[in-house]
Short mmCIF file of N, CA and C in Angstrom, two decimals:
data_model
loop_
_atom_site.label_atom_id
_atom_site.label_comp_id
_atom_site.label_asym_id
_atom_site.label_seq_id
_atom_site.Cartn_x
_atom_site.Cartn_y
_atom_site.Cartn_z
N UNK A 1 -3.00 -13.22 38.10
CA UNK A 1 -3.97 -13.54 38.62
C UNK A 1 -4.93 -14.82 37.48
N UNK A 2 -5.53 -15.56 38.19
CA UNK A 2 -6.33 -16.55 37.40
C UNK A 2 -6.71 -16.55 36.53
N UNK A 3 -7.48 -15.08 37.02
CA UNK A 3 -8.82 -14.07 35.69
C UNK A 3 -8.09 -14.36 34.53
N UNK A 4 -7.02 -13.76 35.00
CA UNK A 4 -6.32 -13.16 33.65
C UNK A 4 -5.62 -13.88 32.62
N UNK A 5 -5.19 -15.18 33.48
CA UNK A 5 -5.13 -16.45 32.10
C UNK A 5 -6.43 -17.26 31.91
N UNK A 6 -7.05 -16.84 32.52
CA UNK A 6 -8.00 -18.10 32.13
C UNK A 6 -8.59 -17.25 30.56
N UNK A 7 -8.60 -16.18 30.90
CA UNK A 7 -9.32 -15.11 29.37
C UNK A 7 -8.04 -14.91 28.28
N UNK A 8 -6.48 -15.13 28.73
CA UNK A 8 -5.45 -14.98 27.66
C UNK A 8 -5.24 -16.13 27.35
N UNK A 9 -5.59 -17.28 27.08
CA UNK A 9 -5.43 -18.92 27.52
C UNK A 9 -6.03 -19.62 26.04
N UNK A 10 -7.25 -18.67 25.39
CA UNK A 10 -7.43 -19.03 24.35
C UNK A 10 -6.61 -18.41 23.02
N UNK A 11 -6.65 -17.08 23.77
CA UNK A 11 -6.05 -16.41 22.23
C UNK A 11 -4.42 -16.92 22.47
N UNK A 12 -3.82 -17.64 23.01
CA UNK A 12 -2.82 -18.11 23.70
C UNK A 12 -2.68 -19.24 22.04
N UNK A 13 -3.21 -20.27 22.40
CA UNK A 13 -3.42 -21.20 21.85
C UNK A 13 -3.64 -20.84 20.45
N UNK A 14 -4.76 -20.18 20.00
CA UNK A 14 -5.36 -19.59 18.54
C UNK A 14 -3.64 -18.96 18.18
N UNK A 15 -2.86 -18.55 18.62
CA UNK A 15 -2.25 -18.26 18.47
C UNK A 15 -0.55 -18.61 18.09
N UNK A 16 -0.18 -20.01 19.11
CA UNK A 16 0.63 -20.87 19.48
C UNK A 16 0.39 -21.87 17.49
N UNK A 17 -0.92 -22.37 17.42
CA UNK A 17 -1.75 -23.07 16.27
C UNK A 17 -1.17 -21.98 15.40
N UNK A 18 -1.20 -20.71 15.47
CA UNK A 18 -0.98 -19.91 14.00
C UNK A 18 0.58 -20.12 13.76
N UNK A 19 1.63 -20.38 14.36
CA UNK A 19 2.80 -20.48 14.66
C UNK A 19 3.50 -21.40 14.33
N UNK A 20 2.62 -22.46 14.80
CA UNK A 20 3.55 -24.28 14.65
C UNK A 20 3.31 -24.19 12.94
N UNK A 21 2.03 -23.51 11.99
CA UNK A 21 1.68 -23.54 10.82
C UNK A 21 3.08 -23.04 10.30
N UNK A 22 4.40 -22.09 10.38
CA UNK A 22 4.87 -21.01 10.17
C UNK A 22 6.26 -21.20 10.79
N UNK A 23 7.00 -19.71 11.16
CA UNK A 23 8.33 -20.11 11.31
C UNK A 23 7.70 -20.04 13.34
N UNK A 24 8.27 -20.78 14.04
CA UNK A 24 7.06 -20.97 15.18
C UNK A 24 9.04 -19.96 15.91
N UNK A 25 10.35 -20.48 15.87
CA UNK A 25 11.46 -19.58 16.10
C UNK A 25 10.85 -17.27 16.04
N UNK A 26 10.67 -17.24 14.84
CA UNK A 26 10.40 -16.02 14.64
C UNK A 26 9.01 -15.70 14.98
N UNK A 27 7.53 -16.30 14.92
CA UNK A 27 7.16 -16.20 15.92
C UNK A 27 7.26 -15.63 17.54
N UNK A 28 7.60 -16.98 18.05
CA UNK A 28 8.53 -16.48 19.34
C UNK A 28 9.21 -15.14 19.59
N UNK A 29 9.89 -14.62 19.11
CA UNK A 29 10.49 -13.54 19.74
C UNK A 29 9.51 -12.03 19.32
N UNK A 30 8.52 -12.79 17.81
CA UNK A 30 7.30 -11.69 17.76
C UNK A 30 6.12 -11.79 19.07
N UNK A 31 6.23 -12.94 19.60
CA UNK A 31 4.99 -12.44 20.95
C UNK A 31 5.41 -12.11 21.82
N UNK A 32 7.32 -12.21 22.10
CA UNK A 32 7.76 -12.05 23.50
C UNK A 32 8.21 -10.28 23.08
N UNK A 33 7.68 -9.99 21.96
CA UNK A 33 8.50 -8.25 22.25
C UNK A 33 6.94 -7.86 22.63
N UNK A 34 6.10 -8.70 21.91
CA UNK A 34 4.57 -7.97 22.01
C UNK A 34 3.82 -8.09 23.56
N UNK A 35 4.51 -8.94 24.14
CA UNK A 35 4.67 -8.94 25.28
C UNK A 35 5.43 -7.79 26.20
N UNK A 36 6.25 -7.85 25.59
CA UNK A 36 7.02 -6.26 26.79
C UNK A 36 7.02 -5.46 26.22
N UNK A 37 6.06 -4.84 25.16
CA UNK A 37 5.51 -3.71 24.75
C UNK A 37 3.71 -3.83 25.46
N UNK A 38 3.02 -4.54 25.57
CA UNK A 38 2.18 -4.68 26.47
C UNK A 38 2.33 -4.38 27.72
N UNK A 39 3.19 -4.64 28.07
CA UNK A 39 4.01 -4.33 29.51
C UNK A 39 3.95 -3.11 30.14
N UNK A 40 4.40 -2.42 29.01
CA UNK A 40 5.00 -0.80 29.41
C UNK A 40 3.28 -0.43 30.12
N UNK A 41 4.01 0.33 30.58
CA UNK A 41 3.27 1.29 31.48
C UNK A 41 2.20 2.03 30.91
N UNK A 42 3.16 3.18 29.68
CA UNK A 42 2.48 3.94 28.87
C UNK A 42 0.75 3.08 27.41
N UNK A 43 1.26 1.94 27.66
CA UNK A 43 0.83 1.30 26.40
C UNK A 43 -0.29 0.81 27.27
N UNK A 44 -0.26 0.20 28.76
CA UNK A 44 -1.26 -0.10 29.55
C UNK A 44 -2.44 1.45 29.27
N UNK A 45 -2.16 2.19 29.43
CA UNK A 45 -3.06 3.38 30.04
C UNK A 45 -3.83 3.87 28.90
N UNK A 46 -2.59 3.64 27.72
CA UNK A 46 -3.41 3.59 25.74
C UNK A 46 -4.48 2.45 25.78
N UNK A 47 -4.20 1.31 26.44
CA UNK A 47 -5.38 0.54 26.17
C UNK A 47 -6.66 1.14 26.99
N UNK A 48 -6.01 1.74 28.20
CA UNK A 48 -7.59 1.63 28.49
C UNK A 48 -8.07 3.18 28.67
N UNK A 49 -6.91 3.81 27.77
CA UNK A 49 -8.33 5.21 26.87
C UNK A 49 -9.57 4.63 26.51
N UNK A 50 -10.46 5.18 26.92
CA UNK A 50 -11.72 5.31 26.39
C UNK A 50 -11.99 6.26 25.08
N UNK A 51 -10.80 7.21 24.85
CA UNK A 51 -11.27 8.46 23.99
C UNK A 51 -10.68 7.93 22.59
N UNK A 52 -10.29 7.62 22.93
CA UNK A 52 -8.69 6.00 22.31
C UNK A 52 -9.53 4.58 21.26
N UNK A 53 -9.80 5.20 19.32
CA UNK A 53 -10.06 4.01 19.22
C UNK A 53 -9.87 2.60 19.07
N UNK A 54 -10.37 1.85 18.88
CA UNK A 54 -9.81 0.46 18.67
C UNK A 54 -8.68 0.71 17.62
N UNK A 55 -9.52 0.86 16.02
CA UNK A 55 -8.35 0.72 15.46
C UNK A 55 -7.10 1.93 15.94
N UNK A 56 -7.14 2.70 16.31
CA UNK A 56 -6.08 3.59 16.48
C UNK A 56 -4.91 2.82 17.54
N UNK A 57 -5.85 1.97 18.35
CA UNK A 57 -5.02 1.97 19.45
C UNK A 57 -3.90 0.23 18.53
N UNK A 58 -4.43 -0.05 17.94
CA UNK A 58 -3.86 -1.27 17.73
C UNK A 58 -2.65 -0.48 16.24
N UNK A 59 -3.14 0.65 15.17
CA UNK A 59 -2.22 0.90 14.97
C UNK A 59 -0.56 1.36 16.17
N UNK A 60 -0.90 2.69 17.05
CA UNK A 60 0.18 2.61 17.77
C UNK A 60 0.82 1.35 18.32
N UNK A 61 0.10 0.34 19.05
CA UNK A 61 0.92 -0.74 19.23
C UNK A 61 1.60 -1.61 18.23
N UNK A 62 1.45 -1.54 16.94
CA UNK A 62 1.86 -1.79 16.36
C UNK A 62 3.51 -0.95 15.42
N UNK A 63 3.14 0.45 15.78
CA UNK A 63 4.06 0.90 15.81
C UNK A 63 5.31 0.60 16.68
N UNK A 64 4.78 0.64 17.76
CA UNK A 64 5.84 0.14 18.53
C UNK A 64 6.18 -0.96 18.89
N UNK A 65 6.18 -1.62 17.52
CA UNK A 65 7.26 -2.82 17.87
C UNK A 65 8.53 -2.57 16.13
N UNK A 66 9.45 -3.28 17.02
CA UNK A 66 10.87 -3.31 15.74
C UNK A 66 10.61 -4.65 15.44
N UNK A 67 9.78 -5.51 15.35
CA UNK A 67 10.27 -6.59 14.68
C UNK A 67 9.22 -6.99 13.31
N UNK A 68 9.39 -7.05 12.24
CA UNK A 68 9.13 -7.41 11.17
C UNK A 68 7.03 -7.95 11.11
N UNK A 69 5.93 -7.49 11.25
CA UNK A 69 5.14 -8.18 11.57
C UNK A 69 4.01 -8.76 10.52
N UNK A 70 4.28 -9.77 10.26
CA UNK A 70 2.96 -10.44 9.64
C UNK A 70 1.51 -9.78 9.42
N UNK A 71 0.74 -10.14 8.35
CA UNK A 71 -0.19 -9.92 8.45
C UNK A 71 -1.65 -11.28 9.22
N UNK A 72 -0.90 -11.74 9.88
CA UNK A 72 -1.43 -12.79 10.63
C UNK A 72 -1.57 -11.97 12.22
N UNK A 73 -0.11 -11.15 11.96
CA UNK A 73 0.25 -10.85 13.93
C UNK A 73 -1.17 -9.52 13.46
N UNK A 74 -1.29 -8.77 12.60
CA UNK A 74 -1.92 -7.29 12.65
C UNK A 74 -2.94 -7.74 12.77
N UNK A 75 -3.80 -8.98 12.14
CA UNK A 75 -4.77 -9.57 12.05
C UNK A 75 -5.38 -9.41 13.89
N UNK A 76 -4.09 -10.28 14.98
CA UNK A 76 -4.05 -10.88 15.89
C UNK A 76 -4.09 -10.09 16.98
N UNK A 77 -3.25 -8.82 16.86
CA UNK A 77 -4.04 -7.11 17.34
C UNK A 77 -4.52 -6.50 16.73
N UNK A 78 -5.41 -6.70 16.49
CA UNK A 78 -6.80 -5.86 15.05
C UNK A 78 -7.68 -6.56 16.95
N UNK A 79 -7.71 -7.25 16.28
CA UNK A 79 -9.02 -8.76 17.20
C UNK A 79 -9.31 -7.58 18.89
N UNK A 80 -7.44 -8.06 19.19
CA UNK A 80 -7.48 -8.01 20.97
C UNK A 80 -7.63 -6.33 20.84
N UNK A 81 -7.19 -5.17 19.91
CA UNK A 81 -7.21 -3.75 20.54
C UNK A 81 -9.23 -3.91 20.05
N UNK A 82 -9.72 -4.56 18.72
CA UNK A 82 -11.36 -4.85 19.14
C UNK A 82 -11.89 -5.16 20.16
N UNK A 83 -12.01 -6.22 20.92
CA UNK A 83 -12.17 -6.62 21.78
C UNK A 83 -11.48 -6.27 23.85
N UNK A 84 -11.10 -4.95 23.24
CA UNK A 84 -10.35 -4.37 24.78
C UNK A 84 -9.07 -5.51 25.76
N UNK A 85 -8.64 -6.19 24.68
CA UNK A 85 -8.04 -7.55 24.79
C UNK A 85 -6.57 -6.66 24.89
N UNK A 86 -5.87 -5.97 24.63
CA UNK A 86 -4.65 -5.20 24.49
C UNK A 86 -3.76 -5.90 26.21
N UNK A 87 -3.94 -5.70 27.49
CA UNK A 87 -3.64 -5.87 28.04
C UNK A 87 -3.40 -7.18 28.72
N UNK A 88 -3.80 -7.76 28.16
CA UNK A 88 -3.87 -9.24 28.43
C UNK A 88 -1.76 -9.91 27.69
N UNK A 89 -1.78 -8.93 26.31
CA UNK A 89 -0.32 -9.60 25.82
C UNK A 89 1.15 -10.51 26.69
N UNK A 90 1.03 -9.57 27.83
CA UNK A 90 1.91 -10.38 28.72
C UNK A 90 2.31 -11.61 28.98
N UNK A 91 0.20 -11.58 29.59
CA UNK A 91 0.12 -13.02 29.88
C UNK A 91 -0.42 -13.84 28.78
N UNK A 92 -0.74 -13.79 28.13
CA UNK A 92 -0.65 -14.29 26.47
C UNK A 92 1.50 -14.80 25.53
N UNK A 93 1.78 -13.81 25.80
CA UNK A 93 2.75 -13.97 25.70
C UNK A 93 3.24 -14.93 26.77
N UNK A 94 3.79 -15.10 27.44
CA UNK A 94 3.64 -16.19 28.62
C UNK A 94 3.28 -17.42 28.69
N UNK A 95 1.78 -17.69 28.25
CA UNK A 95 1.22 -18.93 27.87
C UNK A 95 1.75 -19.05 26.82
N UNK A 96 2.01 -18.62 25.99
CA UNK A 96 2.44 -19.14 24.41
C UNK A 96 3.66 -19.85 24.73
N UNK A 97 5.01 -18.90 25.00
CA UNK A 97 6.27 -19.28 25.89
C UNK A 97 6.28 -20.86 26.06
N UNK A 98 5.12 -21.02 27.18
CA UNK A 98 5.24 -22.57 28.01
C UNK A 98 4.19 -23.04 26.78
N UNK A 99 3.45 -23.28 26.06
CA UNK A 99 3.08 -23.98 25.06
C UNK A 99 4.28 -24.71 24.14
N UNK A 100 4.84 -23.49 23.66
CA UNK A 100 6.39 -23.75 22.94
C UNK A 100 7.36 -24.91 23.45
N UNK A 101 7.83 -23.79 24.84
CA UNK A 101 7.95 -25.33 25.83
C UNK A 101 7.94 -26.22 25.26
N UNK A 102 6.75 -26.94 26.15
CA UNK A 102 5.90 -27.75 25.95
C UNK A 102 5.86 -28.76 24.93
N UNK A 103 5.95 -27.95 23.59
CA UNK A 103 5.46 -29.06 22.15
C UNK A 103 7.34 -29.59 22.54
N UNK A 104 8.35 -28.48 22.19
CA UNK A 104 9.81 -28.73 22.15
C UNK A 104 10.50 -29.50 23.39
N UNK A 105 9.89 -29.84 24.39
CA UNK A 105 10.01 -30.06 25.50
C UNK A 105 11.20 -29.34 26.37
N UNK A 106 10.95 -28.24 26.52
CA UNK A 106 12.16 -27.88 27.21
C UNK A 106 11.33 -27.02 28.13
N UNK A 107 12.06 -26.39 28.76
CA UNK A 107 11.23 -25.02 29.62
C UNK A 107 12.21 -24.21 30.10
N UNK A 108 11.99 -23.48 30.92
CA UNK A 108 12.32 -21.80 30.91
C UNK A 108 13.24 -22.27 32.53
N UNK A 109 15.00 -21.65 32.07
CA UNK A 109 14.91 -21.70 33.89
C UNK A 109 15.36 -20.52 34.58
N UNK A 110 15.14 -20.32 36.03
CA UNK A 110 15.23 -18.30 35.90
C UNK A 110 16.78 -19.35 36.84
N UNK A 111 17.75 -18.92 36.39
CA UNK A 111 18.91 -18.40 37.53
C UNK A 111 19.76 -17.39 38.03
N UNK A 112 19.77 -17.92 39.30
CA UNK A 112 20.04 -16.81 40.62
C UNK A 112 21.49 -16.91 40.83
N UNK A 113 22.14 -15.61 40.83
CA UNK A 113 23.42 -15.93 41.07
C UNK A 113 24.12 -14.77 41.89
N UNK A 114 24.75 -14.89 42.74
CA UNK A 114 25.47 -14.05 43.61
C UNK A 114 26.34 -13.38 42.45
N UNK A 115 26.67 -13.28 41.87
CA UNK A 115 27.90 -12.92 41.01
C UNK A 115 27.57 -12.61 39.12
N UNK A 116 28.16 -12.41 38.60
CA UNK A 116 27.77 -11.69 36.83
C UNK A 116 28.39 -13.16 36.61
N UNK A 117 27.68 -13.68 36.03
CA UNK A 117 28.12 -15.19 35.48
C UNK A 117 28.52 -15.16 33.76
N UNK A 118 29.70 -15.36 33.38
CA UNK A 118 30.38 -15.61 31.70
C UNK A 118 29.43 -16.54 31.41
N UNK A 119 29.43 -16.42 29.72
CA UNK A 119 29.04 -17.10 29.02
C UNK A 119 29.04 -18.70 28.68
N UNK A 120 30.15 -18.59 28.89
CA UNK A 120 30.64 -20.22 29.14
C UNK A 120 30.73 -20.71 31.04
N UNK A 121 30.23 -20.08 31.30
CA UNK A 121 30.15 -20.25 32.30
C UNK A 121 28.85 -21.01 32.47
N UNK A 122 27.89 -19.88 31.92
CA UNK A 122 25.96 -20.19 31.96
C UNK A 122 25.79 -21.32 31.05
N UNK A 123 27.04 -21.73 29.89
CA UNK A 123 26.30 -22.62 29.04
C UNK A 123 26.99 -23.87 29.52
N UNK A 124 27.65 -24.41 30.68
CA UNK A 124 28.22 -25.30 31.17
C UNK A 124 27.13 -25.60 32.29
N UNK A 125 27.07 -24.93 33.20
CA UNK A 125 25.62 -24.86 33.97
C UNK A 125 24.64 -25.33 33.62
N UNK A 126 23.76 -24.91 32.79
CA UNK A 126 23.07 -24.99 31.66
C UNK A 126 22.87 -26.60 30.83
N UNK A 127 23.75 -27.19 30.91
CA UNK A 127 23.95 -28.39 29.97
C UNK A 127 24.52 -29.03 31.14
N UNK A 128 24.69 -29.21 32.17
CA UNK A 128 24.17 -29.90 33.24
C UNK A 128 23.28 -30.53 34.08
N UNK A 129 22.95 -28.92 33.90
CA UNK A 129 20.97 -28.72 34.86
C UNK A 129 20.42 -29.52 33.50
N UNK A 130 20.69 -29.67 32.09
CA UNK A 130 19.55 -29.95 31.09
C UNK A 130 20.08 -31.53 31.40
N UNK A 131 20.95 -32.32 31.86
CA UNK A 131 20.89 -33.51 32.57
C UNK A 131 20.22 -33.89 33.89
N UNK A 132 20.19 -33.04 35.14
CA UNK A 132 19.73 -33.22 35.93
C UNK A 132 18.03 -33.70 35.98
N UNK A 133 17.80 -32.21 34.86
CA UNK A 133 16.09 -32.16 34.58
C UNK A 133 15.68 -32.26 33.86
N UNK A 134 16.48 -33.32 32.09
CA UNK A 134 16.27 -34.22 31.54
C UNK A 134 15.96 -33.42 30.64
N UNK A 135 15.14 -32.63 30.44
CA UNK A 135 14.52 -31.48 28.65
C UNK A 135 16.10 -29.51 28.75
N UNK A 136 15.44 -29.88 27.56
CA UNK A 136 16.37 -28.66 27.16
C UNK A 136 15.46 -27.30 28.22
N UNK A 137 16.91 -26.37 28.30
CA UNK A 137 16.70 -25.58 29.35
C UNK A 137 16.81 -24.28 28.19
N UNK A 138 16.06 -23.02 28.85
CA UNK A 138 16.25 -21.99 28.44
C UNK A 138 16.69 -21.04 29.11
N UNK A 139 17.85 -20.95 29.66
CA UNK A 139 18.38 -20.35 31.32
C UNK A 139 18.56 -18.97 31.03
N UNK A 140 17.82 -17.58 32.05
CA UNK A 140 17.92 -16.42 32.15
C UNK A 140 18.70 -16.24 33.42
N UNK A 141 19.60 -15.38 33.51
CA UNK A 141 20.27 -14.75 34.96
C UNK A 141 19.78 -13.82 35.26
N UNK A 142 20.14 -14.01 36.77
CA UNK A 142 19.69 -12.63 37.72
C UNK A 142 21.03 -12.83 38.44
N UNK A 143 21.27 -11.15 39.04
CA UNK A 143 22.33 -11.55 39.81
C UNK A 143 21.90 -11.07 41.06
N UNK A 144 21.93 -11.60 42.55
CA UNK A 144 21.17 -11.10 43.70
C UNK A 144 22.60 -11.42 44.61
N UNK A 145 23.07 -10.15 44.72
CA UNK A 145 24.21 -10.37 46.17
C UNK A 145 24.07 -10.84 47.19
N UNK A 146 22.77 -10.90 47.60
CA UNK A 146 22.61 -11.56 49.49
C UNK A 146 22.88 -12.69 49.47
N UNK A 147 23.00 -13.51 48.21
CA UNK A 147 23.20 -15.25 48.22
C UNK A 147 24.98 -15.72 48.81
N UNK A 148 25.50 -14.55 49.11
CA UNK A 148 26.64 -14.73 49.08
C UNK A 148 27.33 -15.48 48.18
N UNK A 149 27.49 -16.76 47.63
CA UNK A 149 27.97 -16.78 47.19
C UNK A 149 26.70 -18.75 46.52
N UNK A 150 27.14 -18.87 45.04
CA UNK A 150 26.46 -20.37 44.36
C UNK A 150 25.00 -20.09 43.36
N UNK A 151 24.35 -20.72 43.31
CA UNK A 151 23.30 -20.65 42.13
C UNK A 151 21.61 -20.71 43.65
N UNK A 152 21.06 -19.94 42.51
CA UNK A 152 19.33 -20.54 42.85
C UNK A 152 18.97 -20.86 41.49
N UNK A 153 18.12 -21.76 41.29
CA UNK A 153 17.69 -22.75 40.15
C UNK A 153 16.33 -22.62 40.81
N UNK A 154 15.33 -22.26 39.55
CA UNK A 154 14.37 -22.11 39.19
C UNK A 154 13.99 -22.74 37.53
N UNK A 155 13.41 -24.02 37.54
CA UNK A 155 12.58 -25.03 36.63
C UNK A 155 11.21 -25.34 36.96
N UNK A 156 10.40 -24.24 36.05
CA UNK A 156 8.78 -24.59 36.87
C UNK A 156 8.42 -24.70 37.83
N UNK A 157 8.10 -25.50 38.70
CA UNK A 157 7.80 -25.35 39.86
C UNK A 157 8.86 -25.88 41.10
N UNK A 158 9.97 -26.29 40.44
CA UNK A 158 11.02 -26.60 40.76
C UNK A 158 12.60 -25.95 40.93
N UNK A 159 12.95 -26.18 42.47
CA UNK A 159 13.85 -25.64 42.90
C UNK A 159 14.79 -25.96 43.27
N UNK A 160 16.07 -25.66 42.71
CA UNK A 160 17.51 -25.71 43.44
C UNK A 160 18.24 -25.01 44.11
N UNK A 161 18.34 -24.64 45.16
CA UNK A 161 18.97 -23.72 46.06
C UNK A 161 20.29 -23.84 46.59
N UNK A 162 21.56 -23.96 46.14
CA UNK A 162 22.83 -24.00 46.17
C UNK A 162 24.06 -23.09 46.93
N UNK A 163 22.86 -22.22 47.21
CA UNK A 163 23.67 -20.76 47.27
C UNK A 163 23.95 -21.12 49.00
N UNK A 164 25.09 -20.09 49.19
CA UNK A 164 25.62 -20.27 50.46
C UNK A 164 24.41 -19.68 51.31
N UNK A 165 23.88 -18.74 50.79
CA UNK A 165 22.66 -18.04 51.95
C UNK A 165 21.35 -19.01 52.42
N UNK A 166 20.83 -20.00 51.49
CA UNK A 166 20.40 -21.50 51.38
C UNK A 166 21.26 -22.30 52.86
N UNK A 167 22.59 -22.55 52.62
CA UNK A 167 23.01 -23.17 53.15
C UNK A 167 23.28 -22.84 54.94
N UNK A 168 22.92 -21.69 54.91
CA UNK A 168 23.45 -20.93 56.60
C UNK A 168 21.98 -21.26 56.80
N UNK A 169 21.11 -20.57 55.86
CA UNK A 169 19.62 -20.86 57.02
C UNK A 169 19.05 -22.99 57.37
N UNK A 170 19.91 -23.29 56.42
CA UNK A 170 19.88 -25.04 57.51
C UNK A 170 20.46 -25.06 58.00
N UNK A 171 21.65 -24.43 58.57
CA UNK A 171 22.43 -24.51 59.74
C UNK A 171 21.62 -23.94 61.08
N UNK A 172 21.53 -22.52 60.44
CA UNK A 172 20.80 -21.84 61.72
C UNK A 172 19.32 -22.64 62.06
N UNK A 173 19.09 -23.48 61.56
CA UNK A 173 17.63 -24.27 61.54
C UNK A 173 18.56 -26.24 62.52
N UNK A 174 18.93 -25.86 62.30
CA UNK A 174 19.80 -27.21 62.24
C UNK A 174 20.44 -27.01 64.16
N UNK A 175 20.67 -25.95 63.94
CA UNK A 175 21.33 -24.86 65.36
C UNK A 175 20.04 -25.06 66.83
N UNK A 176 19.91 -24.78 66.53
CA UNK A 176 18.04 -23.80 66.92
C UNK A 176 17.42 -24.62 67.16
N UNK A 177 17.25 -26.02 66.75
CA UNK A 177 16.08 -27.04 67.04
C UNK A 177 16.15 -28.01 68.24
#
């Protein structure tokens, strides 16, 4: 939703500025975890519960995190709780990662494969894709047996579909045209 993205943007930018002055990779891991915890249905329900105070919401949320939490992170969570914005954490984490990737000249790559990929296969594919897209990629792999064979890669708004299913669809269109 554009509205959530608009509200979350200043929080993500502020958090990124704080992270730049410290350990960016540690902050990235923490923010990713915050986004995952914030997306949990129980946490969403807690954030919408008017009977729970903002301080209690922040305390419960912080206790759900496994990573060590800095004073800045506690202040950030307390601020979100005070302004009833804990539900924005998944979007804040997404925008934070986008800012981090832009800063590093990198991008997230979603690789969908018909079969499980080994670490060696993934690293080889990532090396080829980094040359093709001209930047460092952070691949994540999903398995979708409906592809029949091959892979489908999404990097930002670019899609590279080399799956058997896509080739069959192209042949079907060519034959029926």
